[in-house]
C-alpha positions as a Markdown table, in Angstrom:
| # | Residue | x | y | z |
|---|---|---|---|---|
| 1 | Unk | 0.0 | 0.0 | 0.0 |
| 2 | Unk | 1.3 | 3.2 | -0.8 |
| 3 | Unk | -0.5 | 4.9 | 2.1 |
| 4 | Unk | -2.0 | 3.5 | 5.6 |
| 5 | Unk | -4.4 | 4.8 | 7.6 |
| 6 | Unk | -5.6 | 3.2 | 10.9 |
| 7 | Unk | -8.4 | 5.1 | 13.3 |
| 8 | Unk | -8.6 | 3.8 | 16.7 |
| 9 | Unk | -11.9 | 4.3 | 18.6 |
| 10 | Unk | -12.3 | 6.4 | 21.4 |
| 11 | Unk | -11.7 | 4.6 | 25.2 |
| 12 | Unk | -15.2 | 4.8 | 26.2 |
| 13 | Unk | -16.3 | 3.0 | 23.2 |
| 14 | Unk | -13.8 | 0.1 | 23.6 |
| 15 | Unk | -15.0 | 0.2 | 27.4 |
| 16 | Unk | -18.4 | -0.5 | 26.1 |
| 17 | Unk | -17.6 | -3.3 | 23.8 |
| 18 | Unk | -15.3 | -4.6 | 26.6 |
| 19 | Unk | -17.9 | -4.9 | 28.8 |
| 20 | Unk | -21.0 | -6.1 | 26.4 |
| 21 | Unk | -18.5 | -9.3 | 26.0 |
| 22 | Unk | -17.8 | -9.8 | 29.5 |
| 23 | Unk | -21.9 | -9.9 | 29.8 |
| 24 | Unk | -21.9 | -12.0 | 26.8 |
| 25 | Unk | -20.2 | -14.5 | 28.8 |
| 26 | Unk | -22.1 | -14.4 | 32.0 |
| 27 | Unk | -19.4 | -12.6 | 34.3 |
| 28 | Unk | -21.2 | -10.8 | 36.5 |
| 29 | Unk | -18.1 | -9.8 | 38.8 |
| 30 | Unk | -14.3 | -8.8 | 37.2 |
| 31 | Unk | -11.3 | -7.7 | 38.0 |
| 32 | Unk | -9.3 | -5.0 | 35.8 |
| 33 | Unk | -5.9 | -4.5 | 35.0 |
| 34 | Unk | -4.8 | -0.9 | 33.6 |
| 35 | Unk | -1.6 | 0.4 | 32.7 |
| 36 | Unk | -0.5 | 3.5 | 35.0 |
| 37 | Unk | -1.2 | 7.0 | 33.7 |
| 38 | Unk | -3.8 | 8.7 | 32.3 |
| 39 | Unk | -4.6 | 6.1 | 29.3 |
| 40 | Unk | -5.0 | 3.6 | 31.9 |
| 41 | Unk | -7.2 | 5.6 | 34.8 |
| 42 | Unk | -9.6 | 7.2 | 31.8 |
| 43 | Unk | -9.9 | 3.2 | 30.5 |
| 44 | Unk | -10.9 | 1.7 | 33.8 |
| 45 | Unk | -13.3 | 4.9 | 34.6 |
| 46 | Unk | -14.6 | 4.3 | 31.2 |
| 47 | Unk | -14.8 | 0.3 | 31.8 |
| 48 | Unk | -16.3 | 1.1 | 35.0 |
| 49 | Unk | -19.2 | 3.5 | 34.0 |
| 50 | Unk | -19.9 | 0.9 | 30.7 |
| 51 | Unk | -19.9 | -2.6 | 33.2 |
| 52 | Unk | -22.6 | -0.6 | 35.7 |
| 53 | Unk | -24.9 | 0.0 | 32.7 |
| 54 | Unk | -24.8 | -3.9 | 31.8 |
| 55 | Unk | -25.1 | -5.0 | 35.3 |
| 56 | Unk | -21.7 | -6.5 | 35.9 |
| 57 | Unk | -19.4 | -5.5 | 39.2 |
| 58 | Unk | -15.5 | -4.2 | 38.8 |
| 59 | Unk | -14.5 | -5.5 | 42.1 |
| 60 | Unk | -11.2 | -4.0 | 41.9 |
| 61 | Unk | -8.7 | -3.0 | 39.9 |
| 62 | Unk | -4.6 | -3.0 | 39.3 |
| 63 | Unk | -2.5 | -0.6 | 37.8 |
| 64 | Unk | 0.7 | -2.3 | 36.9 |
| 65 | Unk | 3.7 | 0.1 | 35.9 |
| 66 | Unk | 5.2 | -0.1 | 32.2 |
């Protein structure tokens, strides 16, 4: 290819996603793991807010350091 192009969707929308499989499944309670930083803190907020909406529990999370 002469040019490449890749778009990445926004956090909250892989959050949602994230969390639709995870109810797909039948989890009803999960752990996360983020990285630390601000891509990692927005992804669990965003993991967090999207898992409440589908009825399944964060119980806690990790941040592991790069």
């Amino acid at each position: 290819f002469a040019y490449f192009s890749r778009v990445v969707p926004p956090d909250n929308l892989q959050a949602t996603a994230m969390a639709h499989v995870v109810s797909a499944l039948g989890w009803t309670y999960v752990h996360a793991i983020a990285i630390t930083g601000s891509y990692g803190e927005r992804g669990i907020d965003s993991f967090r807010a999207a898992a409440a909406k589908v009825g399944v529990c964060i119980d806690g999370d990790v941040h592991k350091i790069n």
